[in-house]
PDB file of C-alpha atoms and ligand atoms in Angstrom:
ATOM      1  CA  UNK A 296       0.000   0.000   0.000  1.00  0.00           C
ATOM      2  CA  UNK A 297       1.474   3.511  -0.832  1.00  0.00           C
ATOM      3  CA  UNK A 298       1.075   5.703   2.313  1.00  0.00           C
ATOM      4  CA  UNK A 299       0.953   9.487   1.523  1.00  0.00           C
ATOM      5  CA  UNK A 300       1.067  12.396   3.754  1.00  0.00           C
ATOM      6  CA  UNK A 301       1.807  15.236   1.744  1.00  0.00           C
ATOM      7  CA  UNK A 302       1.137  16.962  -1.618  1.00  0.00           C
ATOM      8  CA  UNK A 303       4.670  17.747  -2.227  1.00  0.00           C
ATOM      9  CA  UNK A 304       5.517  14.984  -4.292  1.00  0.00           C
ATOM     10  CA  UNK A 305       2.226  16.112  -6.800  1.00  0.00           C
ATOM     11  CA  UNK A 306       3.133  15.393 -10.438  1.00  0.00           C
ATOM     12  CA  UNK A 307       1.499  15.354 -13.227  1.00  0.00           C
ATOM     13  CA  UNK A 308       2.814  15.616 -16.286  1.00  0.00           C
ATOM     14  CA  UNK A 309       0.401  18.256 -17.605  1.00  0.00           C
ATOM     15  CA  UNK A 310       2.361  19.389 -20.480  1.00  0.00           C
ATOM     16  CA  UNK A 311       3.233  16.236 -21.937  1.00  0.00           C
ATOM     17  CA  UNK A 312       0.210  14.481 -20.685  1.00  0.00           C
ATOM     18  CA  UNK A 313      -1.689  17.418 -22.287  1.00  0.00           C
ATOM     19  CA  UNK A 314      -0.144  16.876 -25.679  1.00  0.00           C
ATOM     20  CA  UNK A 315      -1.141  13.082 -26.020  1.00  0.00           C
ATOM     21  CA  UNK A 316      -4.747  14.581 -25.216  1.00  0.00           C
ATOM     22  CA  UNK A 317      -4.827  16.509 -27.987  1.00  0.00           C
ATOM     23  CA  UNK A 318      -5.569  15.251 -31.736  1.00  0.00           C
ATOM     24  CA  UNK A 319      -7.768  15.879 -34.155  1.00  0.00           C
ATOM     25  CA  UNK A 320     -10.150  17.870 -33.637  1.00  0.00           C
ATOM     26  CA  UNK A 321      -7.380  20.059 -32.912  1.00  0.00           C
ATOM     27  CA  UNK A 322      -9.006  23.412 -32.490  1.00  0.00           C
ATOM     28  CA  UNK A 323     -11.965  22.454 -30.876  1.00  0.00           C
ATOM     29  CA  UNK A 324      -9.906  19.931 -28.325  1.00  0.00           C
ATOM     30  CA  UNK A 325      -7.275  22.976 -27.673  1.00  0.00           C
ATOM     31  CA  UNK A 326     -10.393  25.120 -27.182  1.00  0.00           C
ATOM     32  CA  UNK A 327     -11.993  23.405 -24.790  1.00  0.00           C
ATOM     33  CA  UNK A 328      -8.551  22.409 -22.973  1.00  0.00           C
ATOM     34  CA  UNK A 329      -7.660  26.443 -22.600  1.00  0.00           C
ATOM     35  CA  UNK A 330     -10.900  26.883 -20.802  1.00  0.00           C
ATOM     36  CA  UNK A 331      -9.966  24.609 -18.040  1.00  0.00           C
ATOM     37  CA  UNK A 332      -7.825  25.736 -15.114  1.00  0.00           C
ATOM     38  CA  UNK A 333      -4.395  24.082 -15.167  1.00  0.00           C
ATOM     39  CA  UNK A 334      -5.343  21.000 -12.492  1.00  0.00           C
ATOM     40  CA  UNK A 335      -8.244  20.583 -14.180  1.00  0.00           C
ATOM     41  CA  UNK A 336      -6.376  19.877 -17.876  1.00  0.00           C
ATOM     42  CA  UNK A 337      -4.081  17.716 -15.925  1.00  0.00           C
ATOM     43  CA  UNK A 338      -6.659  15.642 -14.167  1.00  0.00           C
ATOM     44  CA  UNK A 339      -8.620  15.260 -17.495  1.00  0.00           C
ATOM     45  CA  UNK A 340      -5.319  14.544 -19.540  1.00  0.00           C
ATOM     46  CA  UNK A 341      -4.693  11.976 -17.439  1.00  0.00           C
ATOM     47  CA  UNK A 342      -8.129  10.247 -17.261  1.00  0.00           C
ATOM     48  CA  UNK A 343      -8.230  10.331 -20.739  1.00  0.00           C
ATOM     49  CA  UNK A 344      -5.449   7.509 -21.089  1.00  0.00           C
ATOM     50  CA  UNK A 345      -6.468   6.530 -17.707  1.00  0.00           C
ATOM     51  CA  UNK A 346     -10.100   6.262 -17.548  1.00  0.00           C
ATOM     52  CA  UNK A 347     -10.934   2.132 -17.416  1.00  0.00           C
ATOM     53  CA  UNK A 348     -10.923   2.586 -13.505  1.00  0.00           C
ATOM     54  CA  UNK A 349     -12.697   3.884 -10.532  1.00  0.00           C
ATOM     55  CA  UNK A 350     -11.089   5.514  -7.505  1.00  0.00           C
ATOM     56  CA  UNK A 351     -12.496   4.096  -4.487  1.00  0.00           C
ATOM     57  CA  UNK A 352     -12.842   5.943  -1.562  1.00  0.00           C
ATOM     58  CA  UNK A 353     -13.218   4.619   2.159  1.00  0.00           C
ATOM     59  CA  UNK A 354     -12.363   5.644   5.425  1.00  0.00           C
ATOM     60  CA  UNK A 355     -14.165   6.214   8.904  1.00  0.00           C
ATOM     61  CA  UNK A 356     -16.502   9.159   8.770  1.00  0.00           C
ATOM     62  CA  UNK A 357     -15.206  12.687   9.064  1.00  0.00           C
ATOM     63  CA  UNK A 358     -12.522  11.419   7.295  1.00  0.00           C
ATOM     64  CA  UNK A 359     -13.653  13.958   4.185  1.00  0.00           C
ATOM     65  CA  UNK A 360     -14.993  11.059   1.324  1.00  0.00           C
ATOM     66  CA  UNK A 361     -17.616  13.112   0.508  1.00  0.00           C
ATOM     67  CA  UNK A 362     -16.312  16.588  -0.124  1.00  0.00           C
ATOM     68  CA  UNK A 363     -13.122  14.769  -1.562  1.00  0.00           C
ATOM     69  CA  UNK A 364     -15.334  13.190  -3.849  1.00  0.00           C
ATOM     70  CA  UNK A 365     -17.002  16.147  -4.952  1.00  0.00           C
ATOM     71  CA  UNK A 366     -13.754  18.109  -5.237  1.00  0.00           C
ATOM     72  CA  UNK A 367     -12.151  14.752  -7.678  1.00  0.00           C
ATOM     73  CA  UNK A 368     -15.401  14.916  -9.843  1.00  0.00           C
ATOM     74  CA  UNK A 369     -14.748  18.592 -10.562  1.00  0.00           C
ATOM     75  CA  UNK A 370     -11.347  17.836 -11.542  1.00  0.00           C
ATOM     76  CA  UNK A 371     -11.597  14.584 -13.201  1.00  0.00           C
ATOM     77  CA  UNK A 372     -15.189  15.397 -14.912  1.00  0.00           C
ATOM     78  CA  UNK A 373     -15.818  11.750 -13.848  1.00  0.00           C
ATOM     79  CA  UNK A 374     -19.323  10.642 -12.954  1.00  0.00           C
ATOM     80  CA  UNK A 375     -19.530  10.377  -8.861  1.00  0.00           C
ATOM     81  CA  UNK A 376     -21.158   7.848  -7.048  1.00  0.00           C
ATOM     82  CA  UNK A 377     -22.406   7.975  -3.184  1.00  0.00           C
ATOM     83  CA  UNK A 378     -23.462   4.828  -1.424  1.00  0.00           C
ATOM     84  CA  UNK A 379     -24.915   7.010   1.069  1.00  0.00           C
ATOM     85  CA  UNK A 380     -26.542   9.444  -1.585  1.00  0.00           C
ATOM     86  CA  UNK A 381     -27.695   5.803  -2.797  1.00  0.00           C
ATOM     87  CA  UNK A 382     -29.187   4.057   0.315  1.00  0.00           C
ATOM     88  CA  UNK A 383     -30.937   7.650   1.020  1.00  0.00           C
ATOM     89  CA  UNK A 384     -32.739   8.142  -1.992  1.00  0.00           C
ATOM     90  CA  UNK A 385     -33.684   4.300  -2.467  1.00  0.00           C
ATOM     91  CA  UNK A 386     -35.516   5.241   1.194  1.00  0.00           C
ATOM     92  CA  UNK A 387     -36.377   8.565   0.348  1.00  0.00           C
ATOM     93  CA  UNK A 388     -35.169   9.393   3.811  1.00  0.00           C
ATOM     94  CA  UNK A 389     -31.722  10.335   5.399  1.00  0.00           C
ATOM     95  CA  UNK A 390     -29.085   8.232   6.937  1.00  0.00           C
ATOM     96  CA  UNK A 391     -30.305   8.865  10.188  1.00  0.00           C
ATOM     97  CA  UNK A 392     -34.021   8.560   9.648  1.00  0.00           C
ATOM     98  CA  UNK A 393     -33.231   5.013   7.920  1.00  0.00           C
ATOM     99  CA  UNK A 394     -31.330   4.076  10.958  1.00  0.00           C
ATOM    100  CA  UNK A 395     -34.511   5.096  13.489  1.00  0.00           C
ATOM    101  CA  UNK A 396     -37.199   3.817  11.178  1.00  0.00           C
ATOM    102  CA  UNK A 397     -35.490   0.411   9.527  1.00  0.00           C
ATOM    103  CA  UNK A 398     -32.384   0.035  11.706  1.00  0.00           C
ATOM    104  CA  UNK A 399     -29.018  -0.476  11.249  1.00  0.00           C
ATOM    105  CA  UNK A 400     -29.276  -3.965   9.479  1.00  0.00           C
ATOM    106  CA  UNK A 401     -31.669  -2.930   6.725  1.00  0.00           C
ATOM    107  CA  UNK A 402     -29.045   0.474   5.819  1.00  0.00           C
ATOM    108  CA  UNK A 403     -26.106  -2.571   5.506  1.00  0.00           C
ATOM    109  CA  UNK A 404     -28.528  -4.998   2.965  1.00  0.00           C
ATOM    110  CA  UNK A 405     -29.378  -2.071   1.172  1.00  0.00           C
ATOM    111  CA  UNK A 406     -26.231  -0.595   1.428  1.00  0.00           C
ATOM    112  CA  UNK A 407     -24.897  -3.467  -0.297  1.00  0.00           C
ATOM    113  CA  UNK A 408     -27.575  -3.933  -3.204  1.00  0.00           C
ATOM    114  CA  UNK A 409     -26.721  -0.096  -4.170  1.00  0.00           C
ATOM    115  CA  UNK A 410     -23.377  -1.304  -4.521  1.00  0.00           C
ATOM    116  CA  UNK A 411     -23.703  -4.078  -6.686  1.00  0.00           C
ATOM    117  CA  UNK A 412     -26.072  -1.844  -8.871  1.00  0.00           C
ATOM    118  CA  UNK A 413     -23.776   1.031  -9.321  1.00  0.00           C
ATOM    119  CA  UNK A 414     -20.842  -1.611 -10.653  1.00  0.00           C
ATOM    120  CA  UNK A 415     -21.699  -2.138 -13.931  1.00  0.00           C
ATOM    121  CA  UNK A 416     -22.245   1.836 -14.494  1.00  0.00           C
ATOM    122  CA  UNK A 417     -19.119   2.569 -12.692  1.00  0.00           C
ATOM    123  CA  UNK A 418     -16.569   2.368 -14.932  1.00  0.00           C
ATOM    124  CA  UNK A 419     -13.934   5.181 -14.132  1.00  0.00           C
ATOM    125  CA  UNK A 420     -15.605   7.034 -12.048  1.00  0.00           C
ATOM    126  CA  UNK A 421     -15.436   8.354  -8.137  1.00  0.00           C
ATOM    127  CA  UNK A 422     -16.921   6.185  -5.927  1.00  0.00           C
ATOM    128  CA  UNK A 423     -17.538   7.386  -2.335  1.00  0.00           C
ATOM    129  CA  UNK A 424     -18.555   4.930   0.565  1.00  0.00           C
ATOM    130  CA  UNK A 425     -19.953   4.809   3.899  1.00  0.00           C
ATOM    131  CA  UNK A 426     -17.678   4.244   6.830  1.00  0.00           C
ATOM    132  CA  UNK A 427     -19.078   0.861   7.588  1.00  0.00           C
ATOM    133  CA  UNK A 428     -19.077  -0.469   4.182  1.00  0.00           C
ATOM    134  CA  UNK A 429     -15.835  -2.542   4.399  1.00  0.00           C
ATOM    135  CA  UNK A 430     -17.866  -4.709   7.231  1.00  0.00           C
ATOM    136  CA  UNK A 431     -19.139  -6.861   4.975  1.00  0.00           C
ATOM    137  CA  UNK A 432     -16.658  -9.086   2.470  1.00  0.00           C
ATOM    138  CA  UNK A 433     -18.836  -8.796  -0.163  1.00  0.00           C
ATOM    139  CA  UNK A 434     -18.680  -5.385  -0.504  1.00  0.00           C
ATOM    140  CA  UNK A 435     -15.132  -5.641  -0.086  1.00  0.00           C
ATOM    141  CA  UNK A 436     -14.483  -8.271  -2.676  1.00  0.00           C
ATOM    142  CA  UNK A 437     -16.427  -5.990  -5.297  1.00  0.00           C
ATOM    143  CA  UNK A 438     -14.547  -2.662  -4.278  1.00  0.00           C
ATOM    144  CA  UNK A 439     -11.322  -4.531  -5.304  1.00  0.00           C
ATOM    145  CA  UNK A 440     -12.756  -4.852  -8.841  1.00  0.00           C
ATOM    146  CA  UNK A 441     -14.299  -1.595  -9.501  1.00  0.00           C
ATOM    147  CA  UNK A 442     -10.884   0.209  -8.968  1.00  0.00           C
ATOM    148  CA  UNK A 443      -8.276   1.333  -6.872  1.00  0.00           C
ATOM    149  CA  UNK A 444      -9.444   1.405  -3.331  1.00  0.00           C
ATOM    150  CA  UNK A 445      -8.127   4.935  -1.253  1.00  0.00           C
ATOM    151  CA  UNK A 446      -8.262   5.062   2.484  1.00  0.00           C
ATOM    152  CA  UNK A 447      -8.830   8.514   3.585  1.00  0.00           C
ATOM    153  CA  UNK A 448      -7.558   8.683   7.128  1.00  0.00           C
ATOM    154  CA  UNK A 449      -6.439  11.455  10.039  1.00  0.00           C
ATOM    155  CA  UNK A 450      -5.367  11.559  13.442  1.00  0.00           C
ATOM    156  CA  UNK A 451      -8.296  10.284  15.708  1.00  0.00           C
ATOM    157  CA  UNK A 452      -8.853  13.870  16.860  1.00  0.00           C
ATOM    158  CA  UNK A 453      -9.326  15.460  13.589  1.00  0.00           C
ATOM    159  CA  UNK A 454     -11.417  12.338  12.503  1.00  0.00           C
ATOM    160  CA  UNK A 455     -13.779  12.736  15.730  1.00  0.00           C
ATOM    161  CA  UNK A 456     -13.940  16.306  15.185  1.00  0.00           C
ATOM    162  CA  UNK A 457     -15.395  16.664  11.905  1.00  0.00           C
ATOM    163  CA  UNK A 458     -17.768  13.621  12.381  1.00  0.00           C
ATOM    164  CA  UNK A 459     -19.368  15.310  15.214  1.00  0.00           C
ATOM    165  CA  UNK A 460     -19.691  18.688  13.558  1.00  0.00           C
ATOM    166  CA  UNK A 461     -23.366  17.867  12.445  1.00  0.00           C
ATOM    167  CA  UNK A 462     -25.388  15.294  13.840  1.00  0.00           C
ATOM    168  CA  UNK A 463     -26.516  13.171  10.948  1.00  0.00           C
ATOM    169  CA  UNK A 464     -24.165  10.241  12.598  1.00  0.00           C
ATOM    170  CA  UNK A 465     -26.903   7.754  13.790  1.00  0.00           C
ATOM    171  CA  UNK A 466     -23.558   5.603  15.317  1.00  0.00           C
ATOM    172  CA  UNK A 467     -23.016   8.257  17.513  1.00  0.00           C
ATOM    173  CA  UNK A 468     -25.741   9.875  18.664  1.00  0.00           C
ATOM    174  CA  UNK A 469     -24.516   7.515  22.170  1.00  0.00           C
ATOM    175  CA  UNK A 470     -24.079   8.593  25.419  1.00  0.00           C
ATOM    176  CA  UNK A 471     -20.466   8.802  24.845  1.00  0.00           C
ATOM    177  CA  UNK A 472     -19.876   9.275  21.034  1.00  0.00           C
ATOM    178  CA  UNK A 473     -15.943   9.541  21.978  1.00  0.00           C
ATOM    179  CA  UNK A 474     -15.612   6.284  23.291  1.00  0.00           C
ATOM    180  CA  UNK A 475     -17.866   5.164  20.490  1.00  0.00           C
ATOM    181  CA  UNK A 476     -15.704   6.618  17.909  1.00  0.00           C
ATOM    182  CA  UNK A 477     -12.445   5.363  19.460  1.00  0.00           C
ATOM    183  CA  UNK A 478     -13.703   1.912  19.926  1.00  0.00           C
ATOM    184  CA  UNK A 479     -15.531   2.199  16.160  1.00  0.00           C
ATOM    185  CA  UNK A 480     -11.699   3.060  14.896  1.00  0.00           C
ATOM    186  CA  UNK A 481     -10.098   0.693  16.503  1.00  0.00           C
ATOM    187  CA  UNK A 482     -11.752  -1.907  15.066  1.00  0.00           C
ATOM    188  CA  UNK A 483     -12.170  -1.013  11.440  1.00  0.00           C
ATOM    189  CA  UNK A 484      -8.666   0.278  10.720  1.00  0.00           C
ATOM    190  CA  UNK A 485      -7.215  -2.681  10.169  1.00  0.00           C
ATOM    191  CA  UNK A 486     -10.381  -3.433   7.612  1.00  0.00           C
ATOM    192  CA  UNK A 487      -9.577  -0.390   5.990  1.00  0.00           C
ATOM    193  CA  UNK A 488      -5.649  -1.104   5.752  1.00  0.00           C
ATOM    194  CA  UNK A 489      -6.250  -4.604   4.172  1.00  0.00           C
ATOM    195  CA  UNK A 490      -8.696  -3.412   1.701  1.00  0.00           C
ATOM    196  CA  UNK A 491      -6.854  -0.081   0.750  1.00  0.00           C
ATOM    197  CA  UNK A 492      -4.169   0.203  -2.476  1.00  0.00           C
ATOM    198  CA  UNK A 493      -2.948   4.058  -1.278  1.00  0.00           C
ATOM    199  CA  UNK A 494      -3.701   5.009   2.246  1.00  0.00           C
ATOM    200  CA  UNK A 495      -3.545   9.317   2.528  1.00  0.00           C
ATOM    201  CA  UNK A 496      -3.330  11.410   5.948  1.00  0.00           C
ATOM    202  CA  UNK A 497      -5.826  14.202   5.453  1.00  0.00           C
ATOM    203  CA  UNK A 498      -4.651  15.593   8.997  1.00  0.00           C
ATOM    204  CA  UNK A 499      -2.906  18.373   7.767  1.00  0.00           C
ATOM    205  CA  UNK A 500      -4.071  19.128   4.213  1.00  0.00           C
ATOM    206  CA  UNK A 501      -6.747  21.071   2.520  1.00  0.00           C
ATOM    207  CA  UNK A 502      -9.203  19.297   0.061  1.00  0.00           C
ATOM    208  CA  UNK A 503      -7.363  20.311  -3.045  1.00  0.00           C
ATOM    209  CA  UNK A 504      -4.055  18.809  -1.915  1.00  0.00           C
ATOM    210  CA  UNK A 505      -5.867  15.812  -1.082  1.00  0.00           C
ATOM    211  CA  UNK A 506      -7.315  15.399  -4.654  1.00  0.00           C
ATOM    212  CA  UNK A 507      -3.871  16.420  -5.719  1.00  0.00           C
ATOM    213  CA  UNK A 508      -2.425  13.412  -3.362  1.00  0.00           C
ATOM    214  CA  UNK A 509      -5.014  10.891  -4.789  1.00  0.00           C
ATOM    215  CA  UNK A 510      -4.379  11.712  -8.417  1.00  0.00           C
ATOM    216  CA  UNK A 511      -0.663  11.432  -8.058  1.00  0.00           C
ATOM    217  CA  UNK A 512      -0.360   8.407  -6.166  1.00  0.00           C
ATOM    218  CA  UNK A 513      -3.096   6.652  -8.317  1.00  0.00           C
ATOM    219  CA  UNK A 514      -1.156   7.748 -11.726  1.00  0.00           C
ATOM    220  CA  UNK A 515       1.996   6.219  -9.808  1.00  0.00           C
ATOM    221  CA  UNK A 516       0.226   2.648  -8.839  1.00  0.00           C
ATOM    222  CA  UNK A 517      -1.278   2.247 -12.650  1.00  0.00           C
ATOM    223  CA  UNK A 518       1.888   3.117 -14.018  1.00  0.00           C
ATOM    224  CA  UNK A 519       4.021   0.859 -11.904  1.00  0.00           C
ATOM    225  CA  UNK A 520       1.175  -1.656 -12.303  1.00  0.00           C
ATOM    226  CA  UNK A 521       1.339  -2.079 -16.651  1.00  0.00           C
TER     227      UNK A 521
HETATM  228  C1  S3P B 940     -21.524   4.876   8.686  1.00  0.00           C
HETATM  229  C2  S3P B 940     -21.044   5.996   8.060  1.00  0.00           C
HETATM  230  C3  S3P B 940     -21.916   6.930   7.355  1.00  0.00           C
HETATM  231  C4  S3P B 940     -23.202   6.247   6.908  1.00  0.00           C
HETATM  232  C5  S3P B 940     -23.848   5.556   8.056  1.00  0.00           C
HETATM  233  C6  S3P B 940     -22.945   4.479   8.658  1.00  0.00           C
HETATM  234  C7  S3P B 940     -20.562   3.998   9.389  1.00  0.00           C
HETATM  235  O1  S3P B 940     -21.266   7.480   6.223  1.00  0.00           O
HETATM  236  O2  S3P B 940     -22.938   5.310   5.896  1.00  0.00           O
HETATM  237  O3  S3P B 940     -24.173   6.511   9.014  1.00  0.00           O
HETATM  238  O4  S3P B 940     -20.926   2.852   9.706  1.00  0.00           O
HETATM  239  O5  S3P B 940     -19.416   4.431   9.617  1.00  0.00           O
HETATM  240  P1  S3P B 940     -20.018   8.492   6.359  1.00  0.00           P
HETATM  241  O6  S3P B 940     -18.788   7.652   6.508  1.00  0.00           O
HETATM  242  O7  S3P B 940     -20.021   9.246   5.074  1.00  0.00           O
HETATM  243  O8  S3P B 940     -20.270   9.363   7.536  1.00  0.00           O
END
């Protein structure tokens, strides 16, 4: 597993990666490529030769897989998919309601059927998952085939932190969400380490250098993979 903590090592290759990307038509390719900002050209540029798959994103929650997976769509232009988003609007209620009304066993079988659905459409795209969704093997075994699998991870305090900002967290709405969390962490890191291809600290860094993190390190594991 690659393990990556900062953004310093970010490299794309725009110019040359840019150059493959265009052919004919030339003008209205170059067009379109001058109108995107200069990560966004990369990102494209590289999806373009790089497109047949998905980046996979777990991690415990508060660990940023949804706004990191809003902030690679912009960049990459690839489709996004949220098991969450998913399970929610299969309901027509949110994460927490489906926890209160249905419980926490119907969210994981349904959790699980939106996840087989979505693989056939996701091909190269950003997938975002629930915090609980390496529990089951299945959904493991299926992650490993859709694409490379990124564990978004922090220090325990920054994780906690942002998880308990709002309270749509039906796991911790407990008399002592810390402990909760803690114990909750303890037990799925090593899930998420056995599962994961590139494992990235988002302690210290902002979204973009996170999607700049992810795109690197990804571009690094398919190259060293062909
Ligand atoms: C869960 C995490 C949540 C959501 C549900 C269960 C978990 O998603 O799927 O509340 O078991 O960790 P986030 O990781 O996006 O918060």
């Amino acid at each position: 597993m690659i393990t990556a903590t900062s953004a310093e090592d970010f490299d794309l290759g725009i110019e040359n990666n840019c150059r493959e990307a265009v052919s004919f038509p030339y003008k209205v390719v170059k067009r379109f490529l001058n109108s995107l900002s200069f990560q966004e050209r990369a990102s494209n540029a590289y999806w373009r030769v790089n497109s047949a798959r998905s980046i996979v994103l777990i991690g415990m929650m508060g660990a940023g897989k949804s706004s990191i997976g809003r902030c690679l769509q912009r960049r990459t232009r690839l489709a996004r998919f949220d098991t969450d988003e998913m399970v929610s609007s299969k309901f027509g209620l949110s994460i927490s309601e489906i926890f209160s009304t249905h419980g926490e066993r119907r969210f994981r079988e349904v959790e699980a059927k939106a996840l087989v659905e979505l693989a056939p459409k996701a091909f190269g795209a950003i997938i975002v998952t629930g915090g609980g969704i390496v529990l089951r093997q299945e959904n493991v075994d299926l992650l490993k085939q859709l694409g490379t699998i990124v564990w978004l991870d922090a220090n325990e305090e920054a994780l906690f932190e942002r998880a308990s900002r709002r309270s749509n967290r039906p796991l911790l709405q407990t008399e002592d969400p810390r402990t909760t969390f803690s114990e909750m962490l303890r037990a799925r890191a090593p899930h998420y380490a056995k599962v994961a291809d590139i494992r990235v600290d988002t302690s210290a860094l902002t979204r973009d250098e996170v999607a700049d993190v992810i795109l690197s390190k990804v571009k690094e594991l398919v190259t060293t993979r062909k």
